[in-house]
XYZ file of N, CA and C in Angstrom:
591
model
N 28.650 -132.173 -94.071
C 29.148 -132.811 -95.285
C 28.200 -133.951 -95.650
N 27.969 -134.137 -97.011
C 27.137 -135.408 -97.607
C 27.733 -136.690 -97.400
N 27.009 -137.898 -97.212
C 27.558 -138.517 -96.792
C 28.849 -139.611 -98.007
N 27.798 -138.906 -99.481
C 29.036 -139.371 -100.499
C 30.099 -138.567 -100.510
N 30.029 -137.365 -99.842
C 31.452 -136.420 -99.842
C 32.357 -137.481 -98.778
N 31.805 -137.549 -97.737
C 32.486 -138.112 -96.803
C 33.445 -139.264 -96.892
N 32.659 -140.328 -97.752
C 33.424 -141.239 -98.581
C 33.900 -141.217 -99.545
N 34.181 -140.353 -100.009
C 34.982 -139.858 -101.319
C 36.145 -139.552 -100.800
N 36.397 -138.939 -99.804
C 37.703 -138.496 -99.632
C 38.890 -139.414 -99.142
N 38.189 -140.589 -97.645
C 38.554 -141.610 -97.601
C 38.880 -142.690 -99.130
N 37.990 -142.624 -99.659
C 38.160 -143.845 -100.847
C 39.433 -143.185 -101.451
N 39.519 -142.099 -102.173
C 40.794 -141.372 -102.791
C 41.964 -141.697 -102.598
N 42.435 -141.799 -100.892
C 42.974 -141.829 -100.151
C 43.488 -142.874 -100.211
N 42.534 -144.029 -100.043
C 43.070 -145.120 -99.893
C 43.650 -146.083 -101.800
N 42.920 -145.638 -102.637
C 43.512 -146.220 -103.475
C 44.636 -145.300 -104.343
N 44.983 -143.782 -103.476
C 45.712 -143.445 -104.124
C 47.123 -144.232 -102.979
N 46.612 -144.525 -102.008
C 47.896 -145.442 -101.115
C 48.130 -146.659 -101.856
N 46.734 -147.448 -102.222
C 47.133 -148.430 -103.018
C 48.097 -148.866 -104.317
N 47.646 -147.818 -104.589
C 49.005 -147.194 -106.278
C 50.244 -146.960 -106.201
N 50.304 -146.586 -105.347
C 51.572 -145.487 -104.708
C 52.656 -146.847 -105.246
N 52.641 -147.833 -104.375
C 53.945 -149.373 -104.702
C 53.500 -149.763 -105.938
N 52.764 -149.699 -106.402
C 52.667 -150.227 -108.088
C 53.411 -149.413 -108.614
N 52.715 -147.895 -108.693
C 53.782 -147.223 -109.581
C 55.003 -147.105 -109.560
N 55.321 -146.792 -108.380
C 56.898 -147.104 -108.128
C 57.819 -148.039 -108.414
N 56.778 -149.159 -109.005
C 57.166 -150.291 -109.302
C 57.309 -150.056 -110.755
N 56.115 -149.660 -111.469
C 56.414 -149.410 -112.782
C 57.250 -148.595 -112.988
N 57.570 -148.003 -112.975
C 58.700 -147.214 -113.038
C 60.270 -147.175 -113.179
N 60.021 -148.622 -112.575
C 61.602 -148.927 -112.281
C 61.785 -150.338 -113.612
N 60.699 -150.646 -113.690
C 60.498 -151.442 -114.990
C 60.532 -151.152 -116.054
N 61.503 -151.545 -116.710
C 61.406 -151.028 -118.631
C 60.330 -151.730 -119.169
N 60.081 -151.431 -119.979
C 58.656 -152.100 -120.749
C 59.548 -151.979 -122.107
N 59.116 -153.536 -122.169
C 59.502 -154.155 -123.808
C 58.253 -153.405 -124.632
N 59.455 -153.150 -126.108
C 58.620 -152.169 -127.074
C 57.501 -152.530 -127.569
N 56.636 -151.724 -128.323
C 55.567 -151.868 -128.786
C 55.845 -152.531 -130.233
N 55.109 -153.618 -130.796
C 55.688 -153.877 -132.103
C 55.284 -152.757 -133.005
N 56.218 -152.565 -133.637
C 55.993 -151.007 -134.903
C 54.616 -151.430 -135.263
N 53.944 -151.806 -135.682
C 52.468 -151.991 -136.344
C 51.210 -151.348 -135.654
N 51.546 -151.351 -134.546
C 50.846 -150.308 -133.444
C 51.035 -149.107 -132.823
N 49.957 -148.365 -133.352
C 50.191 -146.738 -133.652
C 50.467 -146.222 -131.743
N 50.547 -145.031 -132.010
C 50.269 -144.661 -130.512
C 49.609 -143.933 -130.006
N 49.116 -143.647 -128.869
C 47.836 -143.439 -128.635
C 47.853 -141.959 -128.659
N 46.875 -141.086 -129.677
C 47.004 -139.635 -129.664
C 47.038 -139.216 -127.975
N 47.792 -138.030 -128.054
C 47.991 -136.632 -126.313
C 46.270 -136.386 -126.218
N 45.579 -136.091 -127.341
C 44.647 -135.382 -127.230
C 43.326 -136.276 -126.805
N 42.655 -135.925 -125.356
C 41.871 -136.754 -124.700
C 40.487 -136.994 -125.732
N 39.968 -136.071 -126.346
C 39.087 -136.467 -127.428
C 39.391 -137.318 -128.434
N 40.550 -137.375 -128.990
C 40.831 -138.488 -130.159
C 40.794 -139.803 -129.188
N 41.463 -140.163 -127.921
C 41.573 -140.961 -127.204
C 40.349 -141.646 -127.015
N 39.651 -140.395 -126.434
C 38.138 -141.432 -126.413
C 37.461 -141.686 -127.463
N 37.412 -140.947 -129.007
C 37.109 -141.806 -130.242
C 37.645 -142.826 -130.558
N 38.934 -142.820 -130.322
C 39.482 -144.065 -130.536
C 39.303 -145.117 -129.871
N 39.135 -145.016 -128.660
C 38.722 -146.225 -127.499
C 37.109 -146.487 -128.402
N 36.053 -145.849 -128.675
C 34.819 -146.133 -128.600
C 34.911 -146.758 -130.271
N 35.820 -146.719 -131.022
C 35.574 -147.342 -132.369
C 36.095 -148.763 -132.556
N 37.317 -148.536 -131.210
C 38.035 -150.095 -130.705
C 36.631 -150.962 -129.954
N 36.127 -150.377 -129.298
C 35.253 -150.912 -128.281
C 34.175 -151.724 -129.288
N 33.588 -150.385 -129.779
C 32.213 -150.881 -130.625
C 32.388 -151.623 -131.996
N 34.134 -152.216 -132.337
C 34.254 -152.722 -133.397
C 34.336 -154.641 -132.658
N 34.754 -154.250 -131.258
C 35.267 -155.505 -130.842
C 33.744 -156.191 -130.241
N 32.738 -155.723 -129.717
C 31.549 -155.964 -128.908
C 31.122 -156.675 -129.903
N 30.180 -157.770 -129.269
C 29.593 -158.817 -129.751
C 30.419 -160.251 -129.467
N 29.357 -161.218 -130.290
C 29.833 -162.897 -130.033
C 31.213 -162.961 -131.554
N 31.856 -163.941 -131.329
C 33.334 -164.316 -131.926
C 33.163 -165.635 -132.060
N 33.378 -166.235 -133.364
C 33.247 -167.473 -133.164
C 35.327 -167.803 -134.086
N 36.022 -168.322 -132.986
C 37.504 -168.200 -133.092
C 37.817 -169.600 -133.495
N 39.046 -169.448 -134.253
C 39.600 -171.028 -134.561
C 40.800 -170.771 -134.985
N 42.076 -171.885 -134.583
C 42.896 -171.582 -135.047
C 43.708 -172.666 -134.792
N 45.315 -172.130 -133.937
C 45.992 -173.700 -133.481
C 47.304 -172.889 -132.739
N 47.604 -173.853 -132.082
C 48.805 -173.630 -130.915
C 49.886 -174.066 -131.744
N 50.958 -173.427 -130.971
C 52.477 -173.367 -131.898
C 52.686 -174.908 -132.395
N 52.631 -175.835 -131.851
C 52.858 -177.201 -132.200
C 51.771 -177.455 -133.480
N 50.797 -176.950 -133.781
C 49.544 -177.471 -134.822
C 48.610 -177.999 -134.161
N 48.189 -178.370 -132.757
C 47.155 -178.806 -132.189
C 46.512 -177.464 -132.461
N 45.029 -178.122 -133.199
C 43.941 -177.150 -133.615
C 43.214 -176.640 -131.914
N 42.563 -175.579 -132.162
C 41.715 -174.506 -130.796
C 40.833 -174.185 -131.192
N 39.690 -173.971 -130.496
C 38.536 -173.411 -131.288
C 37.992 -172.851 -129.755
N 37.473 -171.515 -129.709
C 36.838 -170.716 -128.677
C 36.183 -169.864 -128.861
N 34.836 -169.817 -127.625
C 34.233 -168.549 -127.596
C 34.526 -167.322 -127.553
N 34.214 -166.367 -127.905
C 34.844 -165.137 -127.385
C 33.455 -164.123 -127.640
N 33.356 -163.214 -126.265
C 32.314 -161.817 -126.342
C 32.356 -160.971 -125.770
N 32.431 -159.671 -126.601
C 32.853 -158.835 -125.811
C 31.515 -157.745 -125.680
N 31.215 -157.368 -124.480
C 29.813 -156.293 -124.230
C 30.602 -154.600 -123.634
N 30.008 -153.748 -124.010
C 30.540 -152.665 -123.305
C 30.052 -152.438 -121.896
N 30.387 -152.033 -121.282
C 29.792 -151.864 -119.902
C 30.036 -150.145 -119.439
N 29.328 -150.094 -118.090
C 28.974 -148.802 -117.345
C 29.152 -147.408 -118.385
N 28.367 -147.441 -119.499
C 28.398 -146.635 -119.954
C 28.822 -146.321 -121.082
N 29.580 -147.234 -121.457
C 30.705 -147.703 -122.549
C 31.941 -147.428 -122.597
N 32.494 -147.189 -121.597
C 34.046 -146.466 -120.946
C 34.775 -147.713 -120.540
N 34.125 -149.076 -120.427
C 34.689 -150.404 -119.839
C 34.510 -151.511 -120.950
N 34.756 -152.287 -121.328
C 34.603 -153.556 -121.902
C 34.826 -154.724 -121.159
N 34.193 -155.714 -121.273
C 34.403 -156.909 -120.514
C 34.351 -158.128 -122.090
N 35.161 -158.703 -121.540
C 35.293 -159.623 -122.302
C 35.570 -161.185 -121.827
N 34.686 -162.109 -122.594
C 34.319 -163.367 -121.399
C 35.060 -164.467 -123.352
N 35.763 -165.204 -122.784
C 36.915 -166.153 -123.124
C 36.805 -168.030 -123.024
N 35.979 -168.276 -123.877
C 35.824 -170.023 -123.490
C 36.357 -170.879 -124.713
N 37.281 -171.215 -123.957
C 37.620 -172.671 -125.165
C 36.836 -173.749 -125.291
N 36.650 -174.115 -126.044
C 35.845 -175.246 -126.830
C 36.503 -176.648 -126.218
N 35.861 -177.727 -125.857
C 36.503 -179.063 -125.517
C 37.199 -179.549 -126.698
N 38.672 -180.121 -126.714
C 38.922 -180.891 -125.465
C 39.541 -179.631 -124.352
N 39.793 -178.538 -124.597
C 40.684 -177.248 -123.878
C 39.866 -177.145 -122.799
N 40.289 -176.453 -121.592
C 39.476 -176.149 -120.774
C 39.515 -174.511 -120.509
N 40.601 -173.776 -121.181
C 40.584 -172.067 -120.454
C 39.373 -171.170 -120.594
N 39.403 -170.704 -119.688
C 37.831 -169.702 -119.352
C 38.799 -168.560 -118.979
N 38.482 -167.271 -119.037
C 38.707 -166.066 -118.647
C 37.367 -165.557 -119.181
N 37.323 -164.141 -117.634
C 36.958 -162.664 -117.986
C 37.975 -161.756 -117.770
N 37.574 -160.823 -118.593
C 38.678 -159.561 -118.454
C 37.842 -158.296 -118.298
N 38.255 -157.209 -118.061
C 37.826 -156.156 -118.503
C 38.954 -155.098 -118.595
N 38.226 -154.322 -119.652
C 39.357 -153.370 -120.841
C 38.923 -152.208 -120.262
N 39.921 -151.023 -120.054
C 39.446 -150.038 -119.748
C 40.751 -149.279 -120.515
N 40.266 -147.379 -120.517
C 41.107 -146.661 -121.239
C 41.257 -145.571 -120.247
N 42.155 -145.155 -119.752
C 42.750 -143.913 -118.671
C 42.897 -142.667 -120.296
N 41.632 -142.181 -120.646
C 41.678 -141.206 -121.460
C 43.223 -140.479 -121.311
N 43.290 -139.829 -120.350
C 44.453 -138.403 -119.875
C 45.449 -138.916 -121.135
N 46.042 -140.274 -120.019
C 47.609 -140.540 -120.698
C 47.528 -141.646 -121.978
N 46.536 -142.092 -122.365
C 45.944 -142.930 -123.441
C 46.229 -144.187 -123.194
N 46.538 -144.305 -122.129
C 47.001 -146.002 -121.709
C 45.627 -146.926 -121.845
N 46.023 -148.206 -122.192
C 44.606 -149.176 -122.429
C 45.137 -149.778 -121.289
N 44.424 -150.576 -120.557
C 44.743 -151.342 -119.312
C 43.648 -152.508 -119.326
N 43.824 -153.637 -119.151
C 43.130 -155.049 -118.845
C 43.494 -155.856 -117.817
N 42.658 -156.577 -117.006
C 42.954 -157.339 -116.014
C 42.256 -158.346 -116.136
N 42.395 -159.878 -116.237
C 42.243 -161.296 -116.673
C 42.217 -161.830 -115.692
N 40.800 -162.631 -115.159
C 40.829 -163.446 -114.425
C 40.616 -164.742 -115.127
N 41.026 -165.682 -114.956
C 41.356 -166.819 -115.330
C 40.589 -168.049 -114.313
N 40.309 -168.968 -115.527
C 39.592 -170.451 -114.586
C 40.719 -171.023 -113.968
N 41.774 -170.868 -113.899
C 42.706 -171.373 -112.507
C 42.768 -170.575 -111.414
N 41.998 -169.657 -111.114
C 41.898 -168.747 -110.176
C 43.455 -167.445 -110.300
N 44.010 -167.245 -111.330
C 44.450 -166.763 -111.594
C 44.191 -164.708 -111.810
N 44.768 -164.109 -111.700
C 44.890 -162.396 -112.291
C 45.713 -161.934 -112.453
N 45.696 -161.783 -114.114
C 47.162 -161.395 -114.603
C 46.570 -159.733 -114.995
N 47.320 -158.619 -114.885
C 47.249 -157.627 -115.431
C 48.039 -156.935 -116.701
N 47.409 -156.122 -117.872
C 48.177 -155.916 -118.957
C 48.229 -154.578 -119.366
N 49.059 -153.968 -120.192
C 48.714 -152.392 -120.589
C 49.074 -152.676 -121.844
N 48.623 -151.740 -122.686
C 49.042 -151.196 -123.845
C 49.145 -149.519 -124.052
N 50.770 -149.171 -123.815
C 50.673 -147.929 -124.289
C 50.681 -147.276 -125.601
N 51.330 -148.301 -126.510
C 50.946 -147.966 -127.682
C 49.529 -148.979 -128.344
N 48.585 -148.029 -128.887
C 47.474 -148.737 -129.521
C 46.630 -148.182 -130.858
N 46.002 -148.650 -131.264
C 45.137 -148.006 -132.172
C 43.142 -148.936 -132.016
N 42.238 -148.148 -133.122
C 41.575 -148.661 -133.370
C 41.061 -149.910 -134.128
N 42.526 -150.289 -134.637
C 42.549 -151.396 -135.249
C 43.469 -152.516 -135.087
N 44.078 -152.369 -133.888
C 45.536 -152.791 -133.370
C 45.792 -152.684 -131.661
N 45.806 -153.699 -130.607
C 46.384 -153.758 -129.259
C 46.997 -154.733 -129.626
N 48.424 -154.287 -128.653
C 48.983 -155.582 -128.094
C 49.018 -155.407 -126.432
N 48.552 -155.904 -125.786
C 48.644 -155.843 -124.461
C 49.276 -157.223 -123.565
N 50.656 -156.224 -123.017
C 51.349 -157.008 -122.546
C 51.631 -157.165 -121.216
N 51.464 -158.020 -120.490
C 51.555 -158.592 -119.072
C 52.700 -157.822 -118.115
N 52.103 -158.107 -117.179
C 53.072 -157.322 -116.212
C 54.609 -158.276 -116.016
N 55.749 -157.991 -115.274
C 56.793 -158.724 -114.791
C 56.179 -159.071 -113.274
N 56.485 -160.531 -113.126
C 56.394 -161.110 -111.502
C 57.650 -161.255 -110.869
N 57.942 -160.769 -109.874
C 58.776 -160.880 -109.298
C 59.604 -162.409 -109.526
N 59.045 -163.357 -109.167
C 59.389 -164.868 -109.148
C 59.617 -165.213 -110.040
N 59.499 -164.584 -111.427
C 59.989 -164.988 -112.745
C 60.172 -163.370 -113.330
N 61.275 -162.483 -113.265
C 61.167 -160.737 -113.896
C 61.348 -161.172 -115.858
N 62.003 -162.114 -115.732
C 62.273 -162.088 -117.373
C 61.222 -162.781 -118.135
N 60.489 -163.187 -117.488
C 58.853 -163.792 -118.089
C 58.065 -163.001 -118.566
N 57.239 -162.574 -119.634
C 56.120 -162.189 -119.892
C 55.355 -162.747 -120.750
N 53.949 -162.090 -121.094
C 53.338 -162.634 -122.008
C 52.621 -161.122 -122.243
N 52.162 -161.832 -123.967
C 51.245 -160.423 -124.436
C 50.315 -161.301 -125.316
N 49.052 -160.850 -125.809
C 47.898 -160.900 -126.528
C 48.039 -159.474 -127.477
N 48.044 -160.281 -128.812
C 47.794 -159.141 -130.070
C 46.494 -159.293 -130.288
N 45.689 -158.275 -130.506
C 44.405 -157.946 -131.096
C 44.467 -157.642 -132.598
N 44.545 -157.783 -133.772
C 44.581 -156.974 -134.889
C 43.075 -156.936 -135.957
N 42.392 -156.213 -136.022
C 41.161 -156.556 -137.058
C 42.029 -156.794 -138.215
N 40.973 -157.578 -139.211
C 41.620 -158.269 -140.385
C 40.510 -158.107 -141.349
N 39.475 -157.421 -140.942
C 38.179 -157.637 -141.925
C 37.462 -156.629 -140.945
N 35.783 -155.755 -141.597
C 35.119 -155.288 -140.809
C 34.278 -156.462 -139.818
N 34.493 -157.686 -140.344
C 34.177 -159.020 -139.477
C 34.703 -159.601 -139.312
N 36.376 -159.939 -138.676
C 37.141 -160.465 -138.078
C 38.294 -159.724 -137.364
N 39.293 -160.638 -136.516
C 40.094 -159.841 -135.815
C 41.311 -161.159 -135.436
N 42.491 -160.910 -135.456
C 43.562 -161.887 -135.598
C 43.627 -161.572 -133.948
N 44.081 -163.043 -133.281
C 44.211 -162.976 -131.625
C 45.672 -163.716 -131.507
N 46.480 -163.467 -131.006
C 47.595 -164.240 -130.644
C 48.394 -164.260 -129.515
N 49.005 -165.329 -128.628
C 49.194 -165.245 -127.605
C 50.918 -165.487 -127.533
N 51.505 -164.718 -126.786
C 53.037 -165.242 -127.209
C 53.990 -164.903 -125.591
N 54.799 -165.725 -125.100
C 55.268 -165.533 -124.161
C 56.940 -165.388 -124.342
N 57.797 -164.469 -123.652
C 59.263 -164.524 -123.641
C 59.796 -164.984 -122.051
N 60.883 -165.310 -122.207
C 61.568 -165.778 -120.769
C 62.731 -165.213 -120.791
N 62.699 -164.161 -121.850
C 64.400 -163.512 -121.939
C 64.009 -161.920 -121.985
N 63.178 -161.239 -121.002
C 62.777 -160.431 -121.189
C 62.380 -159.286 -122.691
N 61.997 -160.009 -122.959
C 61.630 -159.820 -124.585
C 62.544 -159.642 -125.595
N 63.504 -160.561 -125.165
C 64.855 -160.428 -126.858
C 63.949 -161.356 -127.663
N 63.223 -162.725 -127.155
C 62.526 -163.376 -128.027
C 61.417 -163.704 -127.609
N 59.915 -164.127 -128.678
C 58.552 -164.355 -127.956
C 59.045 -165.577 -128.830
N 57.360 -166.401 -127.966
C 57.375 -167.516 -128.395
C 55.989 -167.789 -128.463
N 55.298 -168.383 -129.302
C 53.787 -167.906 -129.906
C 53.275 -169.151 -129.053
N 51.983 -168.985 -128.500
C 51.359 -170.104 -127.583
C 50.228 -170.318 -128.422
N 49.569 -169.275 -128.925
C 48.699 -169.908 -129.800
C 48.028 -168.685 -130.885
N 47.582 -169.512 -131.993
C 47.061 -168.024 -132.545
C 45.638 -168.754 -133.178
N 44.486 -167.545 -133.219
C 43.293 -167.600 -133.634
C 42.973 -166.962 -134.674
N 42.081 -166.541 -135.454
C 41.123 -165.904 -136.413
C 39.556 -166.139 -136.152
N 39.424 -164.978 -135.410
C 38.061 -164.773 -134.454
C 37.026 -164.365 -135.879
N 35.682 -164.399 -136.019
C 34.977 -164.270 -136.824
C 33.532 -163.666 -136.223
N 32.711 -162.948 -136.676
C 31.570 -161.630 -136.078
C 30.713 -163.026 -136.462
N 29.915 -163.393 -135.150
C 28.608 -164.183 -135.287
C 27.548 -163.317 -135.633
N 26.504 -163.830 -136.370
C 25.506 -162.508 -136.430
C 24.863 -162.440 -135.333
N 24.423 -160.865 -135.129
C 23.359 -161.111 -134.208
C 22.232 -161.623 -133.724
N 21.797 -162.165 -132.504
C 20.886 -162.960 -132.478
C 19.587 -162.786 -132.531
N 18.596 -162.765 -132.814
C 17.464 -161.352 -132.857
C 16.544 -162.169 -131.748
């Protein structure tokens, strides 16, 4: 046997053990609805991956964002998103402008089969929050946070919406009543920097 066969079968193995308590977990979790404005993701694995690659290649590049938190304290942040390994991944790197301090990377990925979008956020508090969106479009995510045990009626979600072929509405909103109500943490209007030559 090759020696990448060899480790292939082990690796399988082990992160299909790894899954195994997540899913089981999801499962037993209802997931608060998708807001109607967001389509859902076609059955058919080819529309899936057009659709991921028109989301991808509409969102890639520098963002120059501004906006304000629910109270009216103004925000202003970096935002860029590059495709990665091929263009099947997105990473996306997250800096607020002083006086703020939040930094995140994320990266976006799409499980073609079942059309699920999936993101995982690491955060400058040493933080990793994970998110899905099962319903989505090319012009529309909302991706919403997992439940923590230590708080189940907590969540949070990030709306994506384009608003222009050079902008995209960002908003951040958290519930504590398992989604009978959100509560908006902050919202932006991201803007396409040109490219830099």
């Amino acid at each position: 046997m090759q020696p990448s066969r060899r480790l292939a079968v082990p690796l399988v193995t082990l992160l299909l053990a790894l899954a195994a308590p997540r899913l089981s977990a999801q499962a037993s979790t209802p997931a608060a609805p998708a807001p109607a404005a967001t389509a859902a993701a076609p059955a058919d694995t080819a529309a899936t991956a057009r659709m991921r690659d028109r989301l991808f290649g509409f969102l890639s590049g520098s963002w120059n964002c501004e906006g304000a938190f629910a109270n009216g304290t103004p925000i202003a942040s970096d935002v860029t998103f590059s495709r990665e390994m091929g263009g099947v991944w997105l990473q996306q790197r997250h800096q607020d402008r002083p006086p703020h301090r939040y930094a995140a990377v994320s990266m976006w990925g799409v499980h073609v089969p079942s059309g699920r979008l999936a993101a995982t956020i690491f955060d400058v508090g040493g933080g990793t929050r994970r998110f899905t969106a099962d319903a989505w479009s090319d012009t529309s995510v909302v991706l919403l946070g997992e439940t923590r045990p230590a708080a189940p009626d907590r969540r949070e979600r990030f709306a994506y919406r384009v608003a222009s072929p050079d902008s995209f509405r960002l908003s951040y909103e958290v519930t504590r009543d398992a989604g009978a109500t959100w509560t908006l943490g902050d919202a932006l209007v991201c803007t396409r920097r040109p490219a830099s030559r």
